[in-house]
Short mmCIF file of C-alpha atoms and ligand atoms in Angstrom, two decimals:
data_model
loop_
_atom_site.label_atom_id
_atom_site.label_comp_id
_atom_site.label_asym_id
_atom_site.label_seq_id
_atom_site.Cartn_x
_atom_site.Cartn_y
_atom_site.Cartn_z
CA ASP Z 1 -9.02 23.92 42.23
CA THR Z 2 -9.48 26.33 45.18
CA PRO Z 3 -12.93 26.68 46.78
CA GLU Z 4 -13.06 30.07 45.12
CA LEU Z 5 -12.46 28.60 41.64
CA VAL Z 6 -14.96 25.81 42.23
CA ARG Z 7 -17.51 28.44 43.15
CA TYR Z 8 -16.62 30.42 40.09
CA TYR Z 9 -17.04 27.36 37.79
CA ARG Z 10 -20.41 26.74 39.36
CA GLU Z 11 -21.49 30.33 38.70
CA LEU Z 12 -20.43 30.08 35.07
CA GLU Z 13 -22.23 26.77 34.67
CA GLU Z 14 -25.46 28.32 35.99
CA LEU Z 15 -25.17 30.98 33.35
CA GLY Z 16 -24.73 28.35 30.52
CA THR Z 17 -21.05 29.08 30.22
CA GLY Z 18 -17.68 27.50 31.20
CA ALA Z 19 -14.00 28.35 31.60
CA LEU Z 20 -12.12 27.26 28.47
CA TRP Z 21 -8.98 26.33 30.36
CA THR Z 22 -10.81 23.47 32.03
CA VAL Z 23 -11.68 21.76 28.66
CA ALA Z 24 -9.07 23.08 26.17
CA ASN Z 25 -7.11 19.86 25.89
CA LYS Z 26 -10.23 17.81 25.44
CA ILE Z 27 -11.78 19.92 22.69
CA GLU Z 28 -8.48 20.79 20.93
CA PRO Z 29 -6.42 17.57 21.20
CA TRP Z 30 -2.76 17.83 20.19
CA GLU Z 31 -3.31 15.02 17.68
CA PRO Z 32 -6.46 13.51 16.18
CA ALA Z 33 -7.88 11.14 18.80
CA SER Z 34 -10.29 8.45 17.71
CA PRO Z 35 -12.57 6.92 20.36
CA SER Z 36 -13.16 3.90 18.07
CA VAL Z 37 -11.25 0.68 18.84
CA PRO Z 38 -9.85 -1.78 16.33
CA ILE Z 39 -12.06 -4.74 15.67
CA ILE Z 40 -12.29 -7.43 12.97
CA TRP Z 41 -15.71 -8.48 11.66
CA ARG Z 42 -15.31 -11.77 9.90
CA TYR Z 43 -17.57 -12.46 6.99
CA ASN Z 44 -17.54 -16.11 7.89
CA ASP Z 45 -19.09 -15.30 11.30
CA LEU Z 46 -21.66 -12.85 9.89
CA ARG Z 47 -22.81 -14.39 6.68
CA ASP Z 48 -25.18 -17.01 8.12
CA ARG Z 49 -26.61 -14.45 10.53
CA VAL Z 50 -27.25 -12.07 7.67
CA MET Z 51 -28.94 -14.84 5.68
CA ARG Z 52 -31.13 -15.73 8.68
CA ALA Z 53 -32.69 -12.28 8.53
CA LEU Z 54 -34.31 -13.47 5.28
CA GLU Z 55 -36.43 -15.94 7.34
CA LEU Z 56 -36.94 -13.71 10.35
CA VAL Z 57 -38.19 -10.43 8.90
CA THR Z 58 -39.88 -9.34 5.67
CA PRO Z 59 -38.65 -6.29 3.83
CA GLU Z 60 -41.93 -4.61 4.83
CA GLN Z 61 -41.24 -5.30 8.46
CA ALA Z 62 -37.59 -4.35 8.43
CA GLY Z 63 -37.49 -1.61 5.83
CA ARG Z 64 -34.22 -3.18 4.93
CA ARG Z 65 -32.53 -6.28 6.25
CA VAL Z 66 -29.21 -5.13 7.49
CA VAL Z 67 -26.85 -6.33 10.18
CA TYR Z 68 -24.83 -3.25 11.10
CA LEU Z 69 -21.25 -3.21 12.35
CA ALA Z 70 -21.14 -1.74 15.84
CA ASN Z 71 -17.77 -0.52 17.11
CA PRO Z 72 -17.78 -1.53 20.78
CA ALA Z 73 -16.37 1.78 21.88
CA ARG Z 74 -19.02 3.86 20.08
CA GLN Z 75 -22.14 3.30 22.10
CA ASP Z 76 -23.22 6.90 21.46
CA VAL Z 77 -23.71 6.46 17.73
CA VAL Z 78 -24.09 3.60 15.25
CA ALA Z 79 -20.56 3.67 13.75
CA ALA Z 80 -18.20 1.06 12.51
CA VAL Z 81 -15.30 3.48 12.86
CA GLY Z 82 -14.92 7.28 12.98
CA TRP Z 83 -18.04 8.92 11.56
CA LEU Z 84 -18.86 6.09 9.19
CA TYR Z 85 -21.64 3.57 9.41
CA SER Z 86 -21.39 0.17 7.73
CA GLY Z 87 -23.62 -2.88 7.50
CA LEU Z 88 -24.37 -6.11 5.59
CA GLN Z 89 -27.63 -6.02 3.63
CA VAL Z 90 -29.41 -9.06 2.24
CA MET Z 91 -32.22 -9.25 -0.31
CA ALA Z 92 -34.03 -12.19 -1.84
CA PRO Z 93 -34.85 -12.74 -5.51
CA GLY Z 94 -38.02 -10.79 -6.49
CA GLU Z 95 -37.64 -8.14 -3.72
CA CYS Z 96 -37.26 -4.44 -4.36
CA ALA Z 97 -37.04 -1.76 -1.71
CA SER Z 98 -38.90 1.49 -2.11
CA SER Z 99 -36.98 4.45 -3.54
CA HIS Z 100 -35.67 7.05 -1.16
CA ARG Z 101 -33.05 9.67 -0.67
CA HIS Z 102 -31.13 11.14 2.28
CA SER Z 103 -28.42 13.57 2.92
CA ALA Z 104 -26.14 10.77 3.90
CA SER Z 105 -23.89 9.54 1.06
CA ALA Z 106 -23.78 5.78 0.51
CA LEU Z 107 -21.55 3.25 -1.18
CA ARG Z 108 -21.94 -0.48 -1.56
CA PHE Z 109 -19.65 -3.40 -2.31
CA ILE Z 110 -21.38 -6.53 -3.56
CA MET Z 111 -20.26 -9.51 -1.50
CA GLU Z 112 -22.19 -12.33 -3.17
CA GLY Z 113 -25.26 -13.26 -5.16
CA GLU Z 114 -26.66 -12.83 -8.63
CA GLY Z 115 -29.29 -10.56 -10.03
CA ALA Z 116 -28.88 -7.50 -7.76
CA PHE Z 117 -29.66 -4.13 -9.23
CA THR Z 118 -29.83 -0.59 -8.04
CA ASN Z 119 -31.39 2.51 -9.55
CA VAL Z 120 -29.71 5.88 -8.84
CA ASP Z 121 -31.61 8.86 -10.15
CA GLY Z 122 -33.04 6.79 -12.99
CA HIS Z 123 -29.70 5.09 -13.88
CA LYS Z 124 -30.38 1.38 -13.34
CA MET Z 125 -27.31 -0.71 -12.76
CA THR Z 126 -26.89 -4.49 -12.68
CA LEU Z 127 -24.66 -5.54 -9.81
CA GLY Z 128 -22.40 -8.53 -9.74
CA ARG Z 129 -20.05 -9.90 -7.16
CA ASN Z 130 -17.32 -7.44 -6.08
CA ASP Z 131 -18.84 -4.54 -7.97
CA PHE Z 132 -18.59 -1.23 -6.20
CA VAL Z 133 -21.49 1.24 -6.49
CA LEU Z 134 -22.27 4.80 -5.29
CA THR Z 135 -25.51 6.34 -4.17
CA PRO Z 136 -24.33 9.86 -3.49
CA ASN Z 137 -26.07 12.28 -1.10
CA GLY Z 138 -29.43 13.44 -2.34
CA THR Z 139 -29.82 10.91 -5.12
CA TRP Z 140 -32.97 8.86 -5.26
CA HIS Z 141 -32.08 5.21 -5.00
CA GLU Z 142 -33.60 1.75 -4.61
CA HIS Z 143 -32.22 -1.69 -4.73
CA GLY Z 144 -33.59 -5.09 -5.56
CA VAL Z 145 -32.78 -8.57 -6.82
CA ALA Z 146 -34.24 -9.91 -10.09
CA GLU Z 147 -36.82 -12.76 -9.94
CA GLY Z 148 -34.32 -15.24 -11.43
CA GLY Z 149 -31.43 -14.24 -9.06
CA THR Z 150 -30.08 -15.65 -5.83
CA PRO Z 151 -30.01 -14.06 -2.35
CA CYS Z 152 -27.61 -11.16 -2.55
CA ILE Z 153 -25.48 -9.65 0.22
CA TRP Z 154 -23.73 -6.30 -0.08
CA GLN Z 155 -21.88 -4.20 2.35
CA ASP Z 156 -23.25 -0.73 2.75
CA GLY Z 157 -21.15 2.23 3.91
CA LEU Z 158 -22.70 5.56 4.78
CA ASP Z 159 -21.59 8.80 6.46
CA ILE Z 160 -24.71 8.70 8.64
CA PRO Z 161 -22.92 9.45 11.95
CA LEU Z 162 -21.24 12.41 10.25
CA MET Z 163 -24.46 13.81 8.82
CA ASN Z 164 -26.20 13.30 12.21
CA ALA Z 165 -23.28 15.08 13.95
CA LEU Z 166 -23.83 18.04 11.63
CA ASP Z 167 -27.56 17.90 12.38
CA ALA Z 168 -27.97 17.58 8.61
CA ASN Z 169 -29.52 14.19 7.99
CA PHE Z 170 -32.98 13.62 6.57
CA TYR Z 171 -34.72 10.63 4.99
CA GLU Z 172 -37.38 11.05 2.27
CA VAL Z 173 -39.47 8.40 0.58
CA HIS Z 174 -39.98 8.81 -3.19
CA PRO Z 175 -43.51 10.04 -3.97
CA ASP Z 176 -44.00 7.17 -6.48
CA LEU Z 177 -42.37 4.62 -4.13
CA ASN Z 178 -40.43 3.23 -7.09
CA GLN Z 179 -38.73 5.53 -9.49
CA ALA Z 180 -38.67 5.12 -13.25
CA VAL Z 181 -35.63 3.89 -15.13
CA THR Z 182 -35.00 6.97 -17.30
CA TYR Z 183 -31.58 5.97 -18.89
CA PRO Z 184 -30.37 2.87 -20.64
CA VAL Z 185 -29.39 0.19 -18.16
CA ASP Z 186 -25.72 0.52 -17.02
CA ASP Z 187 -25.33 3.77 -18.95
CA ALA Z 188 -23.25 5.46 -16.24
CA THR Z 189 -20.48 2.89 -16.57
CA ALA Z 190 -20.71 2.85 -20.29
CA THR Z 191 -20.37 6.67 -20.37
CA TRP Z 192 -17.70 7.39 -17.78
CA ALA Z 193 -15.59 4.24 -17.30
CA GLY Z 194 -13.63 4.57 -20.60
CA ALA Z 195 -9.96 3.70 -20.28
CA GLY Z 196 -8.64 7.30 -19.99
CA LEU Z 197 -11.37 8.54 -22.29
CA ARG Z 198 -14.37 10.69 -21.51
CA PRO Z 199 -17.25 11.56 -23.78
CA ALA Z 200 -16.56 14.72 -25.73
CA GLY Z 201 -18.71 17.60 -24.79
CA GLN Z 202 -20.46 15.84 -21.88
CA ASP Z 203 -20.57 18.00 -18.76
CA TRP Z 204 -21.12 17.00 -15.20
CA SER Z 205 -21.37 19.63 -12.45
CA LYS Z 206 -22.24 17.48 -9.39
CA ARG Z 207 -19.76 17.19 -6.63
CA TYR Z 208 -19.58 13.44 -6.82
CA SER Z 209 -18.41 10.97 -9.44
CA PRO Z 210 -20.71 10.50 -12.48
CA LEU Z 211 -19.44 6.93 -12.59
CA PHE Z 212 -21.81 5.19 -10.17
CA LYS Z 213 -20.66 1.66 -10.79
CA TYR Z 214 -17.11 0.39 -10.77
CA GLU Z 215 -17.12 -3.13 -12.13
CA TRP Z 216 -14.93 -5.83 -10.65
CA GLU Z 217 -13.23 -7.14 -13.73
CA PRO Z 218 -11.52 -3.92 -14.80
CA THR Z 219 -10.79 -3.24 -11.13
CA TYR Z 220 -9.02 -6.54 -10.59
CA GLU Z 221 -7.22 -6.18 -13.83
CA ALA Z 222 -6.01 -2.70 -12.85
CA LEU Z 223 -4.64 -4.11 -9.60
CA GLN Z 224 -2.84 -6.89 -11.38
CA ARG Z 225 -1.36 -4.63 -14.00
CA TYR Z 226 -0.14 -2.17 -11.40
CA ALA Z 227 1.37 -5.07 -9.43
CA ARG Z 228 3.46 -5.94 -12.43
CA VAL Z 229 5.34 -2.62 -12.14
CA THR Z 230 5.35 -1.89 -8.42
CA ASP Z 231 6.26 -3.58 -5.16
CA GLY Z 232 3.28 -1.83 -3.69
CA SER Z 233 3.20 -0.04 -0.38
CA PRO Z 234 4.95 -1.76 2.52
CA TYR Z 235 1.91 -0.78 4.61
CA ASP Z 236 -0.95 -1.39 2.24
CA GLY Z 237 0.19 -3.67 -0.50
CA VAL Z 238 -1.09 -2.83 -3.95
CA HIS Z 239 -3.39 -0.06 -3.06
CA MET Z 240 -5.55 1.94 -5.50
CA ASP Z 241 -8.26 4.54 -5.06
CA TYR Z 242 -11.57 4.45 -6.74
CA MET Z 243 -11.76 7.88 -8.35
CA ASN Z 244 -14.08 10.42 -9.86
CA PRO Z 245 -12.88 10.13 -13.48
CA LEU Z 246 -13.46 13.83 -14.04
CA THR Z 247 -11.39 15.11 -11.15
CA GLY Z 248 -9.06 12.19 -10.29
CA GLY Z 249 -10.23 12.78 -6.71
CA ALA Z 250 -12.39 10.87 -4.28
CA VAL Z 251 -15.66 9.35 -5.53
CA MET Z 252 -17.67 11.50 -3.12
CA SER Z 253 -16.88 14.47 -0.91
CA THR Z 254 -17.35 12.79 2.43
CA ILE Z 255 -16.45 9.17 1.76
CA GLY Z 256 -13.64 7.94 -0.48
CA ALA Z 257 -12.96 4.26 -1.31
CA SER Z 258 -9.91 2.23 -2.15
CA ILE Z 259 -9.18 -1.35 -3.07
CA GLN Z 260 -6.16 -3.27 -1.75
CA MET Z 261 -4.58 -6.34 -3.11
CA LEU Z 262 -2.42 -8.53 -0.95
CA ARG Z 263 -0.33 -11.11 -2.76
CA PRO Z 264 0.06 -14.64 -1.52
CA GLY Z 265 2.42 -14.60 1.48
CA GLU Z 266 2.34 -10.81 1.70
CA ARG Z 267 2.47 -9.36 5.16
CA THR Z 268 2.36 -5.58 5.56
CA ARG Z 269 3.90 -3.35 8.22
CA ALA Z 270 1.86 -1.55 10.85
C1 LIG E 1 -30.02 3.06 3.30
O1 LIG E 1 -30.75 3.97 2.63
C2 LIG E 1 -29.59 1.89 2.78
O2 LIG E 1 -30.38 2.39 0.63
C3 LIG E 1 -28.84 1.07 3.52
O3 LIG E 1 -29.99 0.36 1.12
C4 LIG E 1 -28.57 1.29 4.82
C5 LIG E 1 -28.71 2.69 6.72
C6 LIG E 1 -29.21 3.79 7.39
C7 LIG E 1 -29.95 4.74 6.62
C8 LIG E 1 -30.16 4.52 5.34
C9 LIG E 1 -30.04 1.53 1.38
C10 LIG E 1 -29.00 2.44 5.38
C11 LIG E 1 -29.72 3.37 4.67
#
């Protein structure tokens, strides 16, 4: 840059402007460029630490006991990768968090424990190991573990960094703290998880899946059945998407979810 250009850039800066040609490659990369770095979080390393939060903080103190996954190259936001947040949450038997909603969409995968439940807009769902559950943007939700259960750990995934980047996130506590159960327990799965069937005349106009809970047994069975007739992807093994049964598309507009099965000895390509 010549002294004249440097002066010019300074003048522009003082006026709250800039010369596009100095930043064009940065703001319009030739290819998508992720600042996140690859990292493996091992459940074996994290599980005991997550459990320790049960003794260290009460739900009242913590709001929720979560150990979040921090991508080391993303110090600017709390993100596991890209614009997605993820964490491991633990709750003890008899605990129930207050109901709330936010513009971030959330999904959860139950890692372990018995007796977990969640209530999404009045649809209470019982949650077992390896179940997958949605709490889409704007839905009231609360989670807990039944008195007779065991400590439960689930992995949360939310599009919090994305919503924050859009200046669109908010968090609201339910006026009644806990919301009523207004439908029969597990009705969403009973209504929308039929094998290729949907209830006649039932409409759904929301932009997320009406099926909030994807149970593990039919999921594992679907993987095994598919594996009988396919070699699977050389990159991803037997790979299936959780879908909105009404559209065949992603479960929510900003976060999709898939399940992968690797068979014994299987090693996939990069
Ligand atoms: C949230 O609402 C949950 O509902 C979990 O359990 C993790 C992380 C950030 C903001 C909201 C939950 C969250 C969260």
